[in-house]
Structures are given as structure tokens and as C-alpha cells.
Amino acid sequence: MRAYYFDNQPGDQRLPHDYDPSRPVDVDTLNKIGVLYWRVPVEDYRSQIDAIAAERDYKNRDTINVTKEGLGDQYEAKIKSFFEEHMHEDEEIRYILAGSGYFDVREQTTDEWIRIAVVPGDLLVLPAGIYHRFTLDTENKIQAMRLFKEEPKWTPLNRGAETDANQHRIDYRAYNMMEFKVEELIQA
């Protein structure tokens, strides 16, 4: 996993979009906005993923293959929908089994995009209510295990006035602002 601020330059969303020089983001910064990360090597991953799933109460899982071949005629529409800025009312949990791509998450205090490049062995948890999006990189393929607390579902709520008023978004913002105020107190 490598995280950095997205450069917001026009062009192919599948390119790195990194500043020059890069503006890296560390795991502590991701944690402050509620994003969790584990490195779990793909070789013999099951016991570690099972332990994390039990600890975090993830009861269900499936595997998604995002490729042109796998999605067929739906490929372009799916890639476009994944890259629309949205949130979910549940955590989004992804363990990368093969391929690579980018998760972009909004930093709460600045509203800047943080790009998270994921590769096999990366386990990422995005909190309910965080605005984010996903895209493949130029390899155009990823296989990921999706973990869920309840029945598998993936319902994106695109950013707008209605989602800003969603209780999960309000709860996320309140949590994030509380973390920001604690950090201010520690630095004072």
C-alpha cells in the first residue's frame, strides 16, 4: 500500500496522479480519518483474515473480479460507477488477492483526495460515511475479497445534499471532527 495526495490533474483516472514531488500520507494519517490498513501476505492468508474478521465481527465474504473479460458488457459502466464519489452506510472492507488499483478517500478537514494504491496482500477498511471512489490502474484487473458484517451488499450513495444529511455521514463527520479536536489539544 502506498498513500499520497491525489494531484487533481485531468487525465486517465487509472494513472497514479501523484504530485512531483510526491506528498505521501502515512498510516497514522489514514487512521485519523477512520481508514484501517493491514498487510496480510497472500500466501497462507486465510488464518489472518479469519482472525481479523472474527475480531471485527465480519460474518460474510465473497470475491469480486474486476476485469474486462469478467464483467463483459458491464465493464465500462461498472468502472464509471466505482469512480463516482460516494459513501456507504456500512464499512467497505477489501482484501486484495491479485491485481491492483486505487481507492481515493476524502480527507475530512481539507476535502482533498488521498489516493491509496493497493496490491495483493493489502487489507483496507473504509468507515461508513466516508466519501470515496475506486478505479483500476493501467493493468485493468483486480481480484478482491469483500468482507461484510451482515449479508453481502454494495449500495453506493453518491455525494450530494441528501447524502450529506445521511445519518451515517453525520456520524462519520462527528467522529472525524472529534479526532481532529483531540489532535489539536495534544499539539497545544
PDB file of C-alpha atoms in Angstrom:
ATOM      1  CA  MET A   1       0.000   0.000   0.000  1.00  0.00           C
ATOM      2  CA  ARG A   2       1.169   3.444  -0.820  1.00  0.00           C
ATOM      3  CA  ALA A   3      -0.904   6.501   0.059  1.00  0.00           C
ATOM      4  CA  TYR A   4      -0.412  10.064  -1.133  1.00  0.00           C
ATOM      5  CA  TYR A   5      -2.351  13.197  -2.026  1.00  0.00           C
ATOM      6  CA  PHE A   6      -4.040  12.994  -5.434  1.00  0.00           C
ATOM      7  CA  ASP A   7      -2.882  15.751  -7.814  1.00  0.00           C
ATOM      8  CA  ASN A   8      -6.372  16.544  -9.248  1.00  0.00           C
ATOM      9  CA  GLN A   9      -4.933  16.923 -12.745  1.00  0.00           C
ATOM     10  CA  PRO A  10      -7.157  15.969 -15.668  1.00  0.00           C
ATOM     11  CA  GLY A  11      -6.388  12.740 -17.472  1.00  0.00           C
ATOM     12  CA  ASP A  12      -6.788   9.000 -17.241  1.00  0.00           C
ATOM     13  CA  GLN A  13      -8.091   8.091 -13.756  1.00  0.00           C
ATOM     14  CA  ARG A  14      -6.046   4.862 -13.925  1.00  0.00           C
ATOM     15  CA  LEU A  15      -2.733   6.761 -13.839  1.00  0.00           C
ATOM     16  CA  PRO A  16      -1.004   7.402 -10.466  1.00  0.00           C
ATOM     17  CA  HIS A  17      -1.916  11.135 -10.261  1.00  0.00           C
ATOM     18  CA  ASP A  18       0.908  11.778  -7.795  1.00  0.00           C
ATOM     19  CA  TYR A  19       2.384  15.229  -7.161  1.00  0.00           C
ATOM     20  CA  ASP A  20       6.021  15.850  -8.135  1.00  0.00           C
ATOM     21  CA  PRO A  21       7.493  15.765  -5.585  1.00  0.00           C
ATOM     22  CA  SER A  22       5.095  13.292  -4.012  1.00  0.00           C
ATOM     23  CA  ARG A  23       3.040  14.248  -0.955  1.00  0.00           C
ATOM     24  CA  PRO A  24       2.975  10.923   0.930  1.00  0.00           C
ATOM     25  CA  VAL A  25       0.360  10.028   3.544  1.00  0.00           C
ATOM     26  CA  ASP A  26       1.278   7.678   6.390  1.00  0.00           C
ATOM     27  CA  VAL A  27      -0.879   5.013   8.046  1.00  0.00           C
ATOM     28  CA  ASP A  28      -1.393   7.225  11.134  1.00  0.00           C
ATOM     29  CA  THR A  29      -2.991   9.906   8.946  1.00  0.00           C
ATOM     30  CA  LEU A  30      -5.243   7.293   7.348  1.00  0.00           C
ATOM     31  CA  ASN A  31      -6.213   6.028  10.812  1.00  0.00           C
ATOM     32  CA  LYS A  32      -7.185   9.575  11.850  1.00  0.00           C
ATOM     33  CA  ILE A  33      -9.800   9.668   9.095  1.00  0.00           C
ATOM     34  CA  GLY A  34     -11.018   6.200  10.064  1.00  0.00           C
ATOM     35  CA  VAL A  35      -9.265   4.200   7.318  1.00  0.00           C
ATOM     36  CA  LEU A  36      -7.687   0.997   8.635  1.00  0.00           C
ATOM     37  CA  TYR A  37      -4.907  -0.990   6.962  1.00  0.00           C
ATOM     38  CA  TRP A  38      -3.286  -4.375   7.443  1.00  0.00           C
ATOM     39  CA  ARG A  39      -0.599  -6.122   5.395  1.00  0.00           C
ATOM     40  CA  VAL A  40      -1.530  -9.821   5.117  1.00  0.00           C
ATOM     41  CA  PRO A  41       0.681 -11.808   2.712  1.00  0.00           C
ATOM     42  CA  VAL A  42      -1.393 -13.668   0.112  1.00  0.00           C
ATOM     43  CA  GLU A  43       0.478 -16.900   0.783  1.00  0.00           C
ATOM     44  CA  ASP A  44      -1.456 -18.593   3.604  1.00  0.00           C
ATOM     45  CA  TYR A  45      -3.693 -15.556   4.239  1.00  0.00           C
ATOM     46  CA  ARG A  46      -6.797 -17.395   5.461  1.00  0.00           C
ATOM     47  CA  SER A  47      -5.940 -17.689   9.170  1.00  0.00           C
ATOM     48  CA  GLN A  48      -5.007 -13.989   9.469  1.00  0.00           C
ATOM     49  CA  ILE A  49      -8.081 -12.821   7.537  1.00  0.00           C
ATOM     50  CA  ASP A  50     -10.272 -15.151   9.631  1.00  0.00           C
ATOM     51  CA  ALA A  51      -8.798 -13.678  12.853  1.00  0.00           C
ATOM     52  CA  ILE A  52      -9.379 -10.079  11.715  1.00  0.00           C
ATOM     53  CA  ALA A  53     -12.892 -10.982  10.523  1.00  0.00           C
ATOM     54  CA  ALA A  54     -13.729 -12.545  13.907  1.00  0.00           C
ATOM     55  CA  GLU A  55     -12.286  -9.574  15.825  1.00  0.00           C
ATOM     56  CA  ARG A  56     -14.265  -7.044  13.725  1.00  0.00           C
ATOM     57  CA  ASP A  57     -17.437  -9.163  13.503  1.00  0.00           C
ATOM     58  CA  TYR A  58     -17.336  -9.732   9.726  1.00  0.00           C
ATOM     59  CA  LYS A  59     -19.695 -12.652   9.116  1.00  0.00           C
ATOM     60  CA  ASN A  60     -19.819 -12.908   5.322  1.00  0.00           C
ATOM     61  CA  ARG A  61     -17.446 -12.650   2.391  1.00  0.00           C
ATOM     62  CA  ASP A  62     -17.268 -13.042  -1.337  1.00  0.00           C
ATOM     63  CA  THR A  63     -14.743 -12.460  -4.103  1.00  0.00           C
ATOM     64  CA  ILE A  64     -15.043  -9.913  -6.885  1.00  0.00           C
ATOM     65  CA  ASN A  65     -13.065  -9.995 -10.126  1.00  0.00           C
ATOM     66  CA  VAL A  66     -12.978  -6.666 -11.920  1.00  0.00           C
ATOM     67  CA  THR A  67     -11.686  -7.248 -15.449  1.00  0.00           C
ATOM     68  CA  LYS A  68     -12.920  -6.516 -18.953  1.00  0.00           C
ATOM     69  CA  GLU A  69     -13.275 -10.243 -19.544  1.00  0.00           C
ATOM     70  CA  GLY A  70     -15.062 -10.910 -16.249  1.00  0.00           C
ATOM     71  CA  LEU A  71     -17.576  -8.059 -16.460  1.00  0.00           C
ATOM     72  CA  GLY A  72     -18.110  -8.159 -20.233  1.00  0.00           C
ATOM     73  CA  ASP A  73     -20.540  -5.517 -21.478  1.00  0.00           C
ATOM     74  CA  GLN A  74     -20.959  -4.116 -17.934  1.00  0.00           C
ATOM     75  CA  TYR A  75     -17.243  -3.286 -17.581  1.00  0.00           C
ATOM     76  CA  GLU A  76     -17.289   0.391 -18.634  1.00  0.00           C
ATOM     77  CA  ALA A  77     -20.458   1.166 -16.653  1.00  0.00           C
ATOM     78  CA  LYS A  78     -19.082  -0.544 -13.514  1.00  0.00           C
ATOM     79  CA  ILE A  79     -15.726   1.253 -13.721  1.00  0.00           C
ATOM     80  CA  LYS A  80     -17.556   4.567 -14.159  1.00  0.00           C
ATOM     81  CA  SER A  81     -19.853   3.870 -11.170  1.00  0.00           C
ATOM     82  CA  PHE A  82     -16.929   2.821  -8.950  1.00  0.00           C
ATOM     83  CA  PHE A  83     -15.198   6.158  -9.690  1.00  0.00           C
ATOM     84  CA  GLU A  84     -18.230   8.313  -8.811  1.00  0.00           C
ATOM     85  CA  GLU A  85     -17.684   9.931  -5.414  1.00  0.00           C
ATOM     86  CA  HIS A  86     -19.903   8.058  -2.974  1.00  0.00           C
ATOM     87  CA  MET A  87     -20.267   6.685   0.536  1.00  0.00           C
ATOM     88  CA  HIS A  88     -21.815   3.576   2.066  1.00  0.00           C
ATOM     89  CA  GLU A  89     -23.853   3.027   5.206  1.00  0.00           C
ATOM     90  CA  ASP A  90     -21.545   0.118   6.067  1.00  0.00           C
ATOM     91  CA  GLU A  91     -17.792  -0.286   6.204  1.00  0.00           C
ATOM     92  CA  GLU A  92     -16.184  -1.160   2.892  1.00  0.00           C
ATOM     93  CA  ILE A  93     -13.682  -3.970   3.513  1.00  0.00           C
ATOM     94  CA  ARG A  94     -11.400  -5.181   0.732  1.00  0.00           C
ATOM     95  CA  TYR A  95      -8.554  -7.692   0.808  1.00  0.00           C
ATOM     96  CA  ILE A  96      -6.582  -7.651  -2.447  1.00  0.00           C
ATOM     97  CA  LEU A  97      -5.853 -11.144  -3.769  1.00  0.00           C
ATOM     98  CA  ALA A  98      -4.494 -10.256  -7.224  1.00  0.00           C
ATOM     99  CA  GLY A  99      -4.096  -7.242  -9.483  1.00  0.00           C
ATOM    100  CA  SER A 100      -4.017  -3.639  -8.320  1.00  0.00           C
ATOM    101  CA  GLY A 101      -5.955  -0.404  -8.213  1.00  0.00           C
ATOM    102  CA  TYR A 102      -6.618   2.821  -6.353  1.00  0.00           C
ATOM    103  CA  PHE A 103      -9.006   3.811  -3.587  1.00  0.00           C
ATOM    104  CA  ASP A 104      -9.387   7.584  -3.264  1.00  0.00           C
ATOM    105  CA  VAL A 105     -10.717   8.856   0.084  1.00  0.00           C
ATOM    106  CA  ARG A 106     -11.642  12.386   1.125  1.00  0.00           C
ATOM    107  CA  GLU A 107      -9.604  13.920   3.907  1.00  0.00           C
ATOM    108  CA  GLN A 108     -12.200  15.463   6.195  1.00  0.00           C
ATOM    109  CA  THR A 109     -10.517  18.709   7.193  1.00  0.00           C
ATOM    110  CA  THR A 110      -9.238  19.736   3.733  1.00  0.00           C
ATOM    111  CA  ASP A 111     -11.608  17.844   1.408  1.00  0.00           C
ATOM    112  CA  GLU A 112      -8.514  16.779  -0.573  1.00  0.00           C
ATOM    113  CA  TRP A 113      -8.327  13.354  -2.149  1.00  0.00           C
ATOM    114  CA  ILE A 114      -5.889  10.863  -0.679  1.00  0.00           C
ATOM    115  CA  ARG A 115      -5.036   8.138  -3.187  1.00  0.00           C
ATOM    116  CA  ILE A 116      -4.327   4.671  -1.788  1.00  0.00           C
ATOM    117  CA  ALA A 117      -2.583   2.321  -4.221  1.00  0.00           C
ATOM    118  CA  VAL A 118      -3.431  -1.291  -3.308  1.00  0.00           C
ATOM    119  CA  VAL A 119      -1.695  -4.513  -4.331  1.00  0.00           C
ATOM    120  CA  PRO A 120      -2.028  -8.192  -3.343  1.00  0.00           C
ATOM    121  CA  GLY A 121      -1.833  -8.611   0.432  1.00  0.00           C
ATOM    122  CA  ASP A 122      -3.378  -5.229   1.293  1.00  0.00           C
ATOM    123  CA  LEU A 123      -6.458  -5.237   3.546  1.00  0.00           C
ATOM    124  CA  LEU A 124      -8.261  -1.895   3.648  1.00  0.00           C
ATOM    125  CA  VAL A 125     -11.297  -0.881   5.722  1.00  0.00           C
ATOM    126  CA  LEU A 126     -13.117   2.328   4.810  1.00  0.00           C
ATOM    127  CA  PRO A 127     -15.521   3.555   7.503  1.00  0.00           C
ATOM    128  CA  ALA A 128     -19.234   4.008   6.902  1.00  0.00           C
ATOM    129  CA  GLY A 129     -19.924   7.590   5.810  1.00  0.00           C
ATOM    130  CA  ILE A 130     -16.527   8.420   4.245  1.00  0.00           C
ATOM    131  CA  TYR A 131     -16.639   9.785   0.710  1.00  0.00           C
ATOM    132  CA  HIS A 132     -14.504   7.692  -1.582  1.00  0.00           C
ATOM    133  CA  ARG A 133     -14.157   6.181  -5.050  1.00  0.00           C
ATOM    134  CA  PHE A 134     -12.260   3.339  -6.708  1.00  0.00           C
ATOM    135  CA  THR A 135     -10.517   2.764 -10.005  1.00  0.00           C
ATOM    136  CA  LEU A 136      -8.308   0.152 -11.547  1.00  0.00           C
ATOM    137  CA  ASP A 137      -4.790   1.117 -12.534  1.00  0.00           C
ATOM    138  CA  THR A 138      -3.409   0.621 -16.062  1.00  0.00           C
ATOM    139  CA  GLU A 139      -3.253  -3.162 -15.550  1.00  0.00           C
ATOM    140  CA  ASN A 140      -7.086  -3.132 -15.725  1.00  0.00           C
ATOM    141  CA  LYS A 141      -7.666  -6.005 -13.304  1.00  0.00           C
ATOM    142  CA  ILE A 142      -8.159  -6.689  -9.635  1.00  0.00           C
ATOM    143  CA  GLN A 143      -9.421  -9.595  -7.572  1.00  0.00           C
ATOM    144  CA  ALA A 144     -10.571  -8.715  -4.080  1.00  0.00           C
ATOM    145  CA  MET A 145     -12.238 -10.456  -1.182  1.00  0.00           C
ATOM    146  CA  ARG A 146     -15.100  -8.374   0.152  1.00  0.00           C
ATOM    147  CA  LEU A 147     -15.986  -8.840   3.805  1.00  0.00           C
ATOM    148  CA  PHE A 148     -19.304  -7.855   5.364  1.00  0.00           C
ATOM    149  CA  LYS A 149     -20.782  -7.601   8.848  1.00  0.00           C
ATOM    150  CA  GLU A 150     -24.175  -8.724   7.553  1.00  0.00           C
ATOM    151  CA  GLU A 151     -25.453 -10.010   4.224  1.00  0.00           C
ATOM    152  CA  PRO A 152     -23.281  -9.011   1.252  1.00  0.00           C
ATOM    153  CA  LYS A 153     -24.385  -5.714  -0.254  1.00  0.00           C
ATOM    154  CA  TRP A 154     -22.776  -2.821  -2.038  1.00  0.00           C
ATOM    155  CA  THR A 155     -25.032   0.211  -2.158  1.00  0.00           C
ATOM    156  CA  PRO A 156     -23.261   3.414  -3.198  1.00  0.00           C
ATOM    157  CA  LEU A 157     -24.824   6.733  -2.201  1.00  0.00           C
ATOM    158  CA  ASN A 158     -23.392   9.405  -4.496  1.00  0.00           C
ATOM    159  CA  ARG A 159     -22.245  12.640  -2.908  1.00  0.00           C
ATOM    160  CA  GLY A 160     -24.880  15.336  -2.689  1.00  0.00           C
ATOM    161  CA  ALA A 161     -27.131  17.219  -0.268  1.00  0.00           C
ATOM    162  CA  GLU A 162     -29.104  14.069   0.508  1.00  0.00           C
ATOM    163  CA  THR A 163     -26.005  12.029   1.407  1.00  0.00           C
ATOM    164  CA  ASP A 164     -24.563  14.931   3.411  1.00  0.00           C
ATOM    165  CA  ALA A 165     -27.726  14.643   5.544  1.00  0.00           C
ATOM    166  CA  ASN A 166     -27.459  10.837   5.833  1.00  0.00           C
ATOM    167  CA  GLN A 167     -27.057   9.760   9.481  1.00  0.00           C
ATOM    168  CA  HIS A 168     -24.017   7.590   8.659  1.00  0.00           C
ATOM    169  CA  ARG A 169     -22.326  10.607   7.050  1.00  0.00           C
ATOM    170  CA  ILE A 170     -23.239  12.821  10.022  1.00  0.00           C
ATOM    171  CA  ASP A 171     -21.855  10.192  12.440  1.00  0.00           C
ATOM    172  CA  TYR A 172     -18.639   9.890  10.392  1.00  0.00           C
ATOM    173  CA  ARG A 173     -18.132  13.670  10.345  1.00  0.00           C
ATOM    174  CA  ALA A 174     -18.776  13.912  14.105  1.00  0.00           C
ATOM    175  CA  TYR A 175     -16.263  11.120  14.819  1.00  0.00           C
ATOM    176  CA  ASN A 176     -13.716  12.677  12.497  1.00  0.00           C
ATOM    177  CA  MET A 177     -14.126  16.180  13.954  1.00  0.00           C
ATOM    178  CA  MET A 178     -13.767  14.757  17.477  1.00  0.00           C
ATOM    179  CA  GLU A 179     -10.479  13.089  16.419  1.00  0.00           C
ATOM    180  CA  PHE A 180      -9.305  16.395  14.889  1.00  0.00           C
ATOM    181  CA  LYS A 181     -10.080  18.338  18.103  1.00  0.00           C
ATOM    182  CA  VAL A 182      -8.242  15.728  20.222  1.00  0.00           C
ATOM    183  CA  GLU A 183      -5.224  16.107  17.956  1.00  0.00           C
ATOM    184  CA  GLU A 184      -5.357  19.910  18.344  1.00  0.00           C
ATOM    185  CA  LEU A 185      -5.398  19.529  22.148  1.00  0.00           C
ATOM    186  CA  ILE A 186      -2.433  17.143  22.081  1.00  0.00           C
ATOM    187  CA  GLN A 187      -0.413  19.589  19.971  1.00  0.00           C
ATOM    188  CA  ALA A 188      -1.305  22.605  22.158  1.00  0.00           C
TER     189      ALA A 188
END
